């Protein structure tokens, strides 16, 4: 049978297939109206409750940067992790693994696809926090946003990577407290890292949320610029690259389970 | 055998073993499939049919032995030459039929828009789902999902197709339709490897391999296998049992 399909073409860098996958991820979520509505409404409900629960505005001002970073991590991780797991449990990942598409393209495609939604959620939270909850901040809004983009990139990749270790939804749900909760308590969200015992400080030094909280506080409370928090940004970007590479490497193992 | 040597077989499996942890799924299995035929892997559940197919498409790596697909080791480089229909429906439930098939057409690098549209339509028409092309897959019945799943596997016109239990859950009428599709594909020169545990499917295949406990216990055309029983009125079920019993006698 004649086959007019060429197997050539750049497989080294993200190819058009990554965009094909991204487009499909977006298509799927857009067609699932209820999920789409939840993605948009849940951050608003959560932020309203949090905003109302703070007795004093000054406390909220202090906690807001850490909260923004934590929620960006949490929502993005959840969205990417669960959706990527579904790809495997419904068997479509098997089809992709047998196709000419590269593992890197699959991970990058998913990253692009979820990124739109994670970004929308983060933007909603950010604007709501600043304009409705009336949190006071220094620094530029666009710089806060750029910083959050780096946080989200890492979080989406972390979700994809984590889901390769889960074989079903129940297992994936168990990873949420394991991955998210320790970061909330160890990364300076609630109390300064310096007040914890040494060994916990070391642990916090390898957790990405530590750098997200530090950087965002410096910008929002200290009025610093993206260049001032360059080290934090570089660490978060490095984390995103590392974790997406690991996700691509573990893909085959996961699909063949 | 040197790697370059290509005997022209669609599939060559030599002494392949595979274990899931300690569970032995394939045990020194050897098999050759010529080109342009429909080849049935027949056997009870747990015989190793799905494991064999997953090894052939490259989802699993053999613990021992060699596998050649169209003369090559299964890899992404030759992935465009094969089509794979997994046991699950394996479709995107929220998406429409046409969105599903078009997605896999793009994944298989059908980059020319007009050509892709033509192939997508042809694949959906082949499984007779064109009138429902804009319906979400989650609204379809099981049999309809099977048909869409087949369309996704053949949209890039692969010369070699692996179909894992494609007729499970199909009503008799649809089963006949599927086999008509398969016959049409082999007529065009494609090779089909089809797993099944029912003898209703077996009679339609050009060749069969009876599988049991991770081994091929007999191989041949349906006619040859029936003849081997020595009884003219024998069915394929009789033939399967004949080879199972002979294997047990040999073991004693």
GROMACS .gro file of C-alpha atoms in nm:
model
  509
    1UNK     CA    1   0.000   0.000   0.000
    2UNK     CA    2   0.147   0.335  -0.092
    3UNK     CA    3   0.212   0.559   0.201
    4UNK     CA    4   0.269   0.925   0.134
    5UNK     CA    5   0.362   1.007   0.490
    6UNK     CA    6   0.710   1.134   0.541
    7UNK     CA    7   0.887   1.036   0.857
    8UNK     CA    8   1.138   1.312   0.814
    9UNK     CA    9   1.106   1.653   0.968
   10UNK     CA   10   1.257   1.803   1.279
   11UNK     CA   11   1.209   1.575   1.571
   12UNK     CA   12   1.479   1.748   1.775
   13UNK     CA   13   1.289   2.062   1.863
   14UNK     CA   14   0.921   2.099   1.953
   15UNK     CA   15   0.753   2.036   1.620
   16UNK     CA   16   0.410   2.117   1.487
   17UNK     CA   17   0.293   1.802   1.665
   18UNK     CA   18   0.343   1.971   2.001
   19UNK     CA   19   0.100   2.239   1.884
   20UNK     CA   20  -0.137   1.972   1.753
   21UNK     CA   21  -0.145   1.822   2.102
   22UNK     CA   22  -0.180   2.164   2.267
   23UNK     CA   23  -0.471   2.250   2.036
   24UNK     CA   24  -0.640   1.922   2.121
   25UNK     CA   25  -0.599   1.975   2.498
   26UNK     CA   26  -0.760   2.319   2.462
   27UNK     CA   27  -1.035   2.181   2.235
   28UNK     CA   28  -1.116   1.914   2.495
   29UNK     CA   29  -1.146   2.157   2.784
   30UNK     CA   30  -1.346   2.408   2.581
   31UNK     CA   31  -1.595   2.137   2.483
   32UNK     CA   32  -1.629   2.031   2.847
   33UNK     CA   33  -1.834   2.332   2.958
   34UNK     CA   34  -1.879   2.236   3.321
   35UNK     CA   35  -1.506   2.187   3.378
   36UNK     CA   36  -1.437   2.512   3.199
   37UNK     CA   37  -1.682   2.696   3.423
   38UNK     CA   38  -1.528   2.541   3.735
   39UNK     CA   39  -1.179   2.639   3.623
   40UNK     CA   40  -1.294   3.001   3.607
   41UNK     CA   41  -1.527   3.016   3.908
   42UNK     CA   42  -1.339   2.812   4.171
   43UNK     CA   43  -1.044   3.056   4.204
   44UNK     CA   44  -1.292   3.342   4.258
   45UNK     CA   45  -1.483   3.156   4.529
   46UNK     CA   46  -1.162   3.054   4.705
   47UNK     CA   47  -1.019   3.405   4.696
   48UNK     CA   48  -1.343   3.560   4.818
   49UNK     CA   49  -1.350   3.329   5.120
   50UNK     CA   50  -0.984   3.388   5.196
   51UNK     CA   51  -1.028   3.763   5.158
   52UNK     CA   52  -1.328   3.775   5.389
   53UNK     CA   53  -1.156   3.558   5.653
   54UNK     CA   54  -0.875   3.806   5.718
   55UNK     CA   55  -0.969   4.045   6.001
   56UNK     CA   56  -0.710   4.304   5.909
   57UNK     CA   57  -0.608   4.425   5.568
   58UNK     CA   58  -0.243   4.457   5.666
   59UNK     CA   59  -0.218   4.084   5.743
   60UNK     CA   60  -0.368   4.006   5.406
   61UNK     CA   61  -0.121   4.243   5.242
   62UNK     CA   62   0.165   4.045   5.395
   63UNK     CA   63   0.026   3.702   5.313
   64UNK     CA   64  -0.103   3.786   4.963
   65UNK     CA   65   0.221   3.725   4.767
   66UNK     CA   66   0.269   3.384   4.930
   67UNK     CA   67  -0.095   3.304   4.868
   68UNK     CA   68  -0.072   3.398   4.501
   69UNK     CA   69   0.233   3.175   4.454
   70UNK     CA   70   0.076   2.884   4.643
   71UNK     CA   71  -0.254   2.897   4.455
   72UNK     CA   72  -0.075   2.920   4.119
   73UNK     CA   73   0.125   2.611   4.211
   74UNK     CA   74  -0.177   2.425   4.346
   75UNK     CA   75  -0.427   2.492   4.067
   76UNK     CA   76  -0.177   2.437   3.785
   77UNK     CA   77  -0.045   2.117   3.940
   78UNK     CA   78  -0.395   1.982   3.986
   79UNK     CA   79  -0.519   2.070   3.639
   80UNK     CA   80  -0.218   1.927   3.457
   81UNK     CA   81  -0.180   1.621   3.678
   82UNK     CA   82  -0.538   1.500   3.653
   83UNK     CA   83  -0.577   1.572   3.282
   84UNK     CA   84  -0.253   1.402   3.194
   85UNK     CA   85  -0.352   1.100   3.397
   86UNK     CA   86  -0.679   1.076   3.204
   87UNK     CA   87  -0.483   1.055   2.882
   88UNK     CA   88  -0.333   0.735   3.018
   89UNK     CA   89  -0.636   0.584   3.187
   90UNK     CA   90  -0.850   0.625   2.875
   91UNK     CA   91  -0.580   0.458   2.664
   92UNK     CA   92  -0.508   0.743   2.425
   93UNK     CA   93  -0.154   0.775   2.562
   94UNK     CA   94  -0.088   0.425   2.430
   95UNK     CA   95  -0.190   0.543   2.086
   96UNK     CA   96   0.041   0.844   2.113
   97UNK     CA   97   0.333   0.630   2.232
   98UNK     CA   98   0.294   0.404   1.927
   99UNK     CA   99   0.273   0.704   1.691
  100UNK     CA  100   0.569   0.895   1.545
  101UNK     CA  101   0.524   1.178   1.799
  102UNK     CA  102   0.820   1.223   2.034
  103UNK     CA  103   0.794   1.213   2.412
  104UNK     CA  104   0.927   1.567   2.427
  105UNK     CA  105   0.650   1.686   2.197
  106UNK     CA  106   0.389   1.521   2.417
  107UNK     CA  107   0.515   1.698   2.730
  108UNK     CA  108   0.561   2.032   2.555
  109UNK     CA  109   0.222   1.999   2.387
  110UNK     CA  110   0.052   1.941   2.720
  111UNK     CA  111   0.246   2.225   2.878
  112UNK     CA  112   0.126   2.469   2.608
  113UNK     CA  113  -0.230   2.341   2.630
  114UNK     CA  114  -0.268   2.366   3.008
  115UNK     CA  115  -0.069   2.682   3.022
  116UNK     CA  116  -0.355   2.885   2.875
  117UNK     CA  117  -0.592   2.770   3.147
  118UNK     CA  118  -0.341   2.792   3.432
  119UNK     CA  119  -0.253   3.142   3.315
  120UNK     CA  120  -0.619   3.243   3.304
  121UNK     CA  121  -0.672   3.116   3.657
  122UNK     CA  122  -0.365   3.296   3.783
  123UNK     CA  123  -0.466   3.619   3.614
  124UNK     CA  124  -0.814   3.597   3.766
  125UNK     CA  125  -0.667   3.541   4.112
  126UNK     CA  126  -0.413   3.820   4.072
  127UNK     CA  127  -0.662   4.080   3.949
  128UNK     CA  128  -0.923   3.978   4.205
  129UNK     CA  129  -0.668   4.000   4.487
  130UNK     CA  130  -0.554   4.344   4.384
  131UNK     CA  131  -0.875   4.510   4.267
  132UNK     CA  132  -1.149   4.342   4.472
  133UNK     CA  133  -0.970   4.242   4.791
  134UNK     CA  134  -0.781   4.569   4.760
  135UNK     CA  135  -0.444   4.429   4.861
  136UNK     CA  136  -0.170   4.695   4.870
  137UNK     CA  137   0.145   4.615   4.679
  138UNK     CA  138   0.458   4.770   4.535
  139UNK     CA  139   0.626   4.669   4.215
  140UNK     CA  140   0.473   4.652   3.869
  141UNK     CA  141   0.170   4.439   3.796
  142UNK     CA  142   0.323   4.306   3.472
  143UNK     CA  143   0.636   4.198   3.659
  144UNK     CA  144   0.424   4.009   3.910
  145UNK     CA  145   0.251   3.844   3.619
  146UNK     CA  146   0.572   3.747   3.441
  147UNK     CA  147   0.704   3.597   3.765
  148UNK     CA  148   0.384   3.395   3.803
  149UNK     CA  149   0.421   3.262   3.447
  150UNK     CA  150   0.750   3.101   3.550
  151UNK     CA  151   0.587   2.955   3.862
  152UNK     CA  152   0.302   2.809   3.654
  153UNK     CA  153   0.537   2.654   3.400
  154UNK     CA  154   0.710   2.461   3.675
  155UNK     CA  155   0.380   2.364   3.838
  156UNK     CA  156   0.225   2.231   3.515
  157UNK     CA  157   0.537   2.025   3.451
  158UNK     CA  158   0.533   1.899   3.808
  159UNK     CA  159   0.173   1.786   3.759
  160UNK     CA  160   0.262   1.600   3.438
  161UNK     CA  161   0.567   1.442   3.598
  162UNK     CA  162   0.380   1.335   3.912
  163UNK     CA  163   0.094   1.181   3.716
  164UNK     CA  164   0.334   0.940   3.546
  165UNK     CA  165   0.371   0.774   3.886
  166UNK     CA  166  -0.002   0.735   3.942
  167UNK     CA  167  -0.194   0.452   3.782
  168UNK     CA  168  -0.539   0.583   3.867
  169UNK     CA  169  -0.721   0.891   3.992
  170UNK     CA  170  -0.712   0.777   4.356
  171UNK     CA  171  -0.337   0.753   4.352
  172UNK     CA  172  -0.309   1.092   4.187
  173UNK     CA  173  -0.527   1.248   4.457
  174UNK     CA  174  -0.288   1.106   4.721
  175UNK     CA  175  -0.004   1.295   4.558
  176UNK     CA  176  -0.175   1.630   4.620
  177UNK     CA  177  -0.117   1.639   4.999
  178UNK     CA  178   0.226   1.483   4.947
  179UNK     CA  179   0.345   1.741   4.695
  180UNK     CA  180   0.150   2.054   4.788
  181UNK     CA  181   0.096   2.056   5.167
  182UNK     CA  182   0.461   2.023   5.277
  183UNK     CA  183   0.547   2.316   5.053
  184UNK     CA  184   0.277   2.530   5.215
  185UNK     CA  185   0.427   2.467   5.560
  186UNK     CA  186   0.797   2.452   5.474
  187UNK     CA  187   0.837   2.729   5.218
  188UNK     CA  188   0.777   3.041   5.423
  189UNK     CA  189   0.412   3.086   5.335
  190UNK     CA  190   0.290   3.093   5.697
  191UNK     CA  191   0.607   3.169   5.896
  192UNK     CA  192   0.963   3.260   5.799
  193UNK     CA  193   1.185   2.971   5.688
  194UNK     CA  194   1.456   3.095   5.929
  195UNK     CA  195   1.240   3.006   6.232
  196UNK     CA  196   1.239   2.636   6.142
  197UNK     CA  197   1.504   2.380   6.251
  198UNK     CA  198   1.813   2.354   6.029
  199UNK     CA  199   1.720   2.029   5.860
  200UNK     CA  200   1.381   2.168   5.759
  201UNK     CA  201   1.550   2.478   5.622
  202UNK     CA  202   1.762   2.254   5.400
  203UNK     CA  203   1.449   2.080   5.284
  204UNK     CA  204   1.283   2.411   5.206
  205UNK     CA  205   1.587   2.505   4.997
  206UNK     CA  206   1.505   2.230   4.745
  207UNK     CA  207   1.134   2.307   4.723
  208UNK     CA  208   1.030   2.539   4.438
  209UNK     CA  209   0.759   2.719   4.634
  210UNK     CA  210   1.030   2.867   4.863
  211UNK     CA  211   1.170   3.063   4.569
  212UNK     CA  212   0.828   3.153   4.434
  213UNK     CA  213   0.724   3.298   4.773
  214UNK     CA  214   1.057   3.477   4.822
  215UNK     CA  215   1.055   3.631   4.479
  216UNK     CA  216   0.694   3.739   4.481
  217UNK     CA  217   0.729   3.895   4.830
  218UNK     CA  218   1.036   4.086   4.718
  219UNK     CA  219   0.841   4.227   4.424
  220UNK     CA  220   0.508   4.294   4.593
  221UNK     CA  221   0.624   4.398   4.942
  222UNK     CA  222   0.973   4.521   4.866
  223UNK     CA  223   0.896   4.689   4.534
  224UNK     CA  224   1.183   4.505   4.367
  225UNK     CA  225   1.212   4.434   3.995
  226UNK     CA  226   1.241   4.106   3.804
  227UNK     CA  227   1.614   4.166   3.773
  228UNK     CA  228   1.644   4.193   4.153
  229UNK     CA  229   1.477   3.854   4.192
  230UNK     CA  230   1.680   3.706   3.904
  231UNK     CA  231   1.821   3.428   4.119
  232UNK     CA  232   1.477   3.310   4.228
  233UNK     CA  233   1.354   3.332   3.868
  234UNK     CA  234   1.653   3.133   3.741
  235UNK     CA  235   1.601   2.862   4.003
  236UNK     CA  236   1.230   2.834   3.918
  237UNK     CA  237   1.303   2.822   3.544
  238UNK     CA  238   1.571   2.559   3.605
  239UNK     CA  239   1.323   2.356   3.805
  240UNK     CA  240   1.068   2.376   3.520
  241UNK     CA  241   1.324   2.254   3.265
  242UNK     CA  242   1.451   1.975   3.492
  243UNK     CA  243   1.106   1.846   3.579
  244UNK     CA  244   0.979   1.853   3.218
  245UNK     CA  245   1.286   1.657   3.109
  246UNK     CA  246   1.220   1.402   3.381
  247UNK     CA  247   0.854   1.387   3.275
  248UNK     CA  248   0.953   1.308   2.915
  249UNK     CA  249   1.199   1.043   3.034
  250UNK     CA  250   0.948   0.865   3.257
  251UNK     CA  251   0.671   0.872   2.996
  252UNK     CA  252   0.745   0.541   2.829
  253UNK     CA  253   0.764   0.360   3.158
  254UNK     CA  254   0.429   0.502   3.262
  255UNK     CA  255   0.255   0.420   2.937
  256UNK     CA  256   0.371   0.062   2.937
  257UNK     CA  257   0.252  -0.011   3.289
  258UNK     CA  258   2.076  -1.317   1.184
  259UNK     CA  259   2.235  -0.986   1.079
  260UNK     CA  260   2.007  -0.687   1.117
  261UNK     CA  261   2.020  -0.582   0.752
  262UNK     CA  262   1.890  -0.914   0.627
  263UNK     CA  263   1.524  -0.873   0.541
  264UNK     CA  264   1.332  -1.181   0.439
  265UNK     CA  265   1.024  -0.986   0.340
  266UNK     CA  266   0.809  -1.104   0.627
  267UNK     CA  267   0.582  -0.841   0.780
  268UNK     CA  268   0.654  -0.968   1.129
  269UNK     CA  269   0.932  -1.190   1.258
  270UNK     CA  270   0.939  -1.292   1.620
  271UNK     CA  271   1.217  -1.520   1.739
  272UNK     CA  272   1.233  -1.683   2.083
  273UNK     CA  273   1.069  -1.391   2.260
  274UNK     CA  274   1.003  -1.406   2.632
  275UNK     CA  275   0.838  -1.144   2.847
  276UNK     CA  276   0.760  -1.125   3.219
  277UNK     CA  277   0.540  -0.888   3.416
  278UNK     CA  278   0.745  -0.890   3.735
  279UNK     CA  279   0.743  -1.263   3.813
  280UNK     CA  280   0.447  -1.351   3.592
  281UNK     CA  281   0.561  -1.512   3.268
  282UNK     CA  282   0.344  -1.374   2.984
  283UNK     CA  283   0.538  -1.497   2.681
  284UNK     CA  284   0.762  -1.801   2.687
  285UNK     CA  285   1.011  -1.836   2.401
  286UNK     CA  286   0.752  -1.745   2.140
  287UNK     CA  287   0.841  -1.751   1.769
  288UNK     CA  288   0.618  -1.637   1.487
  289UNK     CA  289   0.639  -1.523   1.127
  290UNK     CA  290   0.370  -1.332   0.943
  291UNK     CA  291   0.389  -1.285   0.564
  292UNK     CA  292   0.284  -0.958   0.403
  293UNK     CA  293  -0.060  -0.880   0.270
  294UNK     CA  294  -0.257  -1.125   0.483
  295UNK     CA  295  -0.493  -1.109   0.776
  296UNK     CA  296  -0.331  -1.301   1.056
  297UNK     CA  297  -0.533  -1.402   1.362
  298UNK     CA  298  -0.385  -1.449   1.709
  299UNK     CA  299  -0.634  -1.686   1.869
  300UNK     CA  300  -0.637  -1.800   2.225
  301UNK     CA  301  -0.810  -1.778   2.561
  302UNK     CA  302  -0.777  -1.475   2.790
  303UNK     CA  303  -0.430  -1.471   2.943
  304UNK     CA  304  -0.269  -1.654   2.651
  305UNK     CA  305  -0.040  -1.355   2.587
  306UNK     CA  306  -0.210  -1.205   2.281
  307UNK     CA  307  -0.220  -0.847   2.408
  308UNK     CA  308   0.133  -0.873   2.548
  309UNK     CA  309   0.256  -0.993   2.207
  310UNK     CA  310   0.084  -0.704   2.029
  311UNK     CA  311   0.222  -0.452   2.280
  312UNK     CA  312   0.569  -0.591   2.215
  313UNK     CA  313   0.519  -0.575   1.838
  314UNK     CA  314   0.412  -0.208   1.844
  315UNK     CA  315   0.703  -0.119   2.075
  316UNK     CA  316   0.508  -0.038   2.393
  317UNK     CA  317   0.700  -0.314   2.571
  318UNK     CA  318   1.055  -0.442   2.524
  319UNK     CA  319   1.117  -0.817   2.515
  320UNK     CA  320   1.311  -0.970   2.803
  321UNK     CA  321   1.473  -1.212   2.558
  322UNK     CA  322   1.456  -1.282   2.184
  323UNK     CA  323   1.424  -1.056   1.880
  324UNK     CA  324   1.137  -0.878   1.710
  325UNK     CA  325   1.141  -0.742   1.353
  326UNK     CA  326   0.857  -0.540   1.205
  327UNK     CA  327   0.892  -0.495   0.826
  328UNK     CA  328   1.256  -0.589   0.878
  329UNK     CA  329   1.320  -0.333   1.151
  330UNK     CA  330   1.321  -0.318   1.527
  331UNK     CA  331   0.999  -0.149   1.650
  332UNK     CA  332   1.084   0.218   1.698
  333UNK     CA  333   0.953   0.567   1.644
  334UNK     CA  334   1.142   0.588   1.314
  335UNK     CA  335   0.910   0.334   1.157
  336UNK     CA  336   0.602   0.425   1.360
  337UNK     CA  337   0.431   0.584   1.059
  338UNK     CA  338   0.425   0.240   0.893
  339UNK     CA  339   0.206   0.084   1.159
  340UNK     CA  340  -0.148   0.137   1.280
  341UNK     CA  341  -0.260   0.029   1.626
  342UNK     CA  342  -0.607  -0.021   1.766
  343UNK     CA  343  -0.578  -0.085   2.141
  344UNK     CA  344  -0.820  -0.300   2.335
  345UNK     CA  345  -0.980   0.002   2.502
  346UNK     CA  346  -1.172   0.243   2.281
  347UNK     CA  347  -0.889   0.489   2.345
  348UNK     CA  348  -1.060   0.803   2.219
  349UNK     CA  349  -1.104   1.157   2.347
  350UNK     CA  350  -1.456   1.142   2.489
  351UNK     CA  351  -1.531   1.515   2.476
  352UNK     CA  352  -1.422   1.553   2.116
  353UNK     CA  353  -1.633   1.477   1.812
  354UNK     CA  354  -1.565   1.184   1.581
  355UNK     CA  355  -1.408   1.406   1.319
  356UNK     CA  356  -1.192   1.587   1.578
  357UNK     CA  357  -1.061   1.253   1.705
  358UNK     CA  358  -0.974   1.116   1.362
  359UNK     CA  359  -0.829   1.448   1.247
  360UNK     CA  360  -0.610   1.463   1.559
  361UNK     CA  361  -0.452   1.126   1.484
  362UNK     CA  362  -0.414   1.222   1.117
  363UNK     CA  363  -0.211   1.525   1.230
  364UNK     CA  364  -0.011   1.318   1.477
  365UNK     CA  365   0.081   1.090   1.186
  366UNK     CA  366   0.209   1.394   0.999
  367UNK     CA  367  -0.057   1.423   0.731
  368UNK     CA  368   0.039   1.786   0.696
  369UNK     CA  369  -0.126   1.865   0.364
  370UNK     CA  370  -0.465   2.006   0.454
  371UNK     CA  371  -0.664   1.883   0.151
  372UNK     CA  372  -0.503   1.539   0.165
  373UNK     CA  373  -0.572   1.513   0.537
  374UNK     CA  374  -0.936   1.614   0.498
  375UNK     CA  375  -0.975   1.350   0.226
  376UNK     CA  376  -0.816   1.076   0.437
  377UNK     CA  377  -1.016   1.167   0.747
  378UNK     CA  378  -1.339   1.154   0.551
  379UNK     CA  379  -1.242   0.824   0.386
  380UNK     CA  380  -1.158   0.664   0.722
  381UNK     CA  381  -1.485   0.779   0.882
  382UNK     CA  382  -1.687   0.671   0.579
  383UNK     CA  383  -1.518   0.332   0.583
  384UNK     CA  384  -1.657   0.265   0.931
  385UNK     CA  385  -1.988   0.417   0.828
  386UNK     CA  386  -1.994   0.700   1.083
  387UNK     CA  387  -1.985   1.000   0.848
  388UNK     CA  388  -2.340   1.117   0.920
  389UNK     CA  389  -2.253   1.137   1.292
  390UNK     CA  390  -1.912   1.293   1.243
  391UNK     CA  391  -1.987   1.599   1.460
  392UNK     CA  392  -2.120   1.402   1.758
  393UNK     CA  393  -1.910   1.383   2.073
  394UNK     CA  394  -1.760   1.036   2.118
  395UNK     CA  395  -1.901   1.008   2.471
  396UNK     CA  396  -2.253   1.003   2.326
  397UNK     CA  397  -2.181   0.697   2.110
  398UNK     CA  398  -2.257   0.332   2.185
  399UNK     CA  399  -1.978   0.083   2.247
  400UNK     CA  400  -1.990  -0.057   1.896
  401UNK     CA  401  -1.978   0.291   1.744
  402UNK     CA  402  -1.674   0.377   1.957
  403UNK     CA  403  -1.505   0.063   1.824
  404UNK     CA  404  -1.569   0.184   1.472
  405UNK     CA  405  -1.428   0.529   1.543
  406UNK     CA  406  -1.130   0.366   1.711
  407UNK     CA  407  -1.067   0.167   1.392
  408UNK     CA  408  -1.094   0.485   1.184
  409UNK     CA  409  -0.825   0.648   1.401
  410UNK     CA  410  -0.596   0.347   1.349
  411UNK     CA  411  -0.623   0.342   0.970
  412UNK     CA  412  -0.641   0.713   0.882
  413UNK     CA  413  -0.273   0.725   0.778
  414UNK     CA  414  -0.305   0.415   0.552
  415UNK     CA  415  -0.047   0.205   0.737
  416UNK     CA  416   0.086  -0.101   0.553
  417UNK     CA  417   0.084  -0.294   0.883
  418UNK     CA  418  -0.206  -0.289   1.128
  419UNK     CA  419  -0.229  -0.430   1.480
  420UNK     CA  420  -0.584  -0.473   1.606
  421UNK     CA  421  -0.625  -0.590   1.964
  422UNK     CA  422  -0.963  -0.762   2.001
  423UNK     CA  423  -1.130  -0.527   1.751
  424UNK     CA  424  -1.459  -0.719   1.740
  425UNK     CA  425  -1.522  -0.746   2.115
  426UNK     CA  426  -1.868  -0.615   2.200
  427UNK     CA  427  -1.980  -0.588   1.839
  428UNK     CA  428  -2.313  -0.727   1.732
  429UNK     CA  429  -2.301  -0.999   1.464
  430UNK     CA  430  -2.398  -0.761   1.185
  431UNK     CA  431  -2.124  -0.515   1.274
  432UNK     CA  432  -1.875  -0.797   1.312
  433UNK     CA  433  -1.939  -0.894   0.950
  434UNK     CA  434  -1.896  -0.530   0.846
  435UNK     CA  435  -1.563  -0.515   1.028
  436UNK     CA  436  -1.440  -0.826   0.854
  437UNK     CA  437  -1.541  -0.678   0.520
  438UNK     CA  438  -1.327  -0.372   0.605
  439UNK     CA  439  -1.036  -0.597   0.697
  440UNK     CA  440  -1.064  -0.797   0.374
  441UNK     CA  441  -1.067  -0.469   0.181
  442UNK     CA  442  -0.750  -0.356   0.357
  443UNK     CA  443  -0.559  -0.677   0.283
  444UNK     CA  444  -0.673  -0.659  -0.078
  445UNK     CA  445  -0.499  -0.321  -0.094
  446UNK     CA  446  -0.182  -0.491   0.028
  447UNK     CA  447  -0.196  -0.419   0.400
  448UNK     CA  448  -0.098  -0.677   0.661
  449UNK     CA  449  -0.337  -0.718   0.953
  450UNK     CA  450  -0.255  -0.878   1.286
  451UNK     CA  451  -0.578  -0.935   1.475
  452UNK     CA  452  -0.616  -1.080   1.822
  453UNK     CA  453  -0.936  -1.251   1.925
  454UNK     CA  454  -1.063  -1.518   2.159
  455UNK     CA  455  -1.362  -1.622   1.950
  456UNK     CA  456  -1.356  -1.871   1.666
  457UNK     CA  457  -1.619  -1.659   1.485
  458UNK     CA  458  -1.334  -1.425   1.401
  459UNK     CA  459  -1.087  -1.702   1.327
  460UNK     CA  460  -1.270  -1.831   1.020
  461UNK     CA  461  -1.223  -1.494   0.848
  462UNK     CA  462  -0.843  -1.490   0.882
  463UNK     CA  463  -0.603  -1.599   0.607
  464UNK     CA  464  -0.372  -1.748   0.869
  465UNK     CA  465  -0.401  -1.826   1.237
  466UNK     CA  466  -0.173  -1.879   1.530
  467UNK     CA  467  -0.327  -2.063   1.822
  468UNK     CA  468  -0.183  -1.925   2.144
  469UNK     CA  469  -0.183  -2.071   2.492
  470UNK     CA  470   0.024  -1.997   2.803
  471UNK     CA  471   0.250  -1.753   2.624
  472UNK     CA  472   0.333  -1.986   2.335
  473UNK     CA  473   0.217  -2.051   1.981
  474UNK     CA  474   0.086  -2.408   1.985
  475UNK     CA  475  -0.012  -2.423   1.616
  476UNK     CA  476   0.002  -2.209   1.307
  477UNK     CA  477  -0.157  -2.235   0.961
  478UNK     CA  478  -0.458  -2.149   0.750
  479UNK     CA  479  -0.798  -2.224   0.907
  480UNK     CA  480  -0.837  -2.512   0.658
  481UNK     CA  481  -0.497  -2.663   0.742
  482UNK     CA  482  -0.561  -2.642   1.114
  483UNK     CA  483  -0.896  -2.813   1.083
  484UNK     CA  484  -0.744  -3.084   0.863
  485UNK     CA  485  -0.475  -3.155   1.121
  486UNK     CA  486  -0.740  -3.300   1.351
  487UNK     CA  487  -0.790  -3.583   1.102
  488UNK     CA  488  -1.166  -3.539   1.106
  489UNK     CA  489  -1.340  -3.383   0.804
  490UNK     CA  490  -1.624  -3.229   1.006
  491UNK     CA  491  -1.392  -3.062   1.260
  492UNK     CA  492  -1.449  -2.697   1.354
  493UNK     CA  493  -1.177  -2.452   1.454
  494UNK     CA  494  -1.276  -2.508   1.817
  495UNK     CA  495  -1.205  -2.879   1.768
  496UNK     CA  496  -0.874  -2.790   1.607
  497UNK     CA  497  -0.777  -2.566   1.899
  498UNK     CA  498  -0.860  -2.840   2.152
  499UNK     CA  499  -0.674  -3.093   1.937
  500UNK     CA  500  -0.355  -2.890   1.959
  501UNK     CA  501  -0.402  -2.818   2.331
  502UNK     CA  502  -0.432  -3.192   2.401
  503UNK     CA  503  -0.140  -3.279   2.176
  504UNK     CA  504   0.071  -3.022   2.359
  505UNK     CA  505  -0.021  -3.176   2.692
  506UNK     CA  506   0.065  -3.525   2.568
  507UNK     CA  507   0.402  -3.403   2.446
  508UNK     CA  508   0.462  -3.248   2.786
  509UNK     CA  509   0.402  -3.585   2.954
   0.00000   0.00000   0.00000
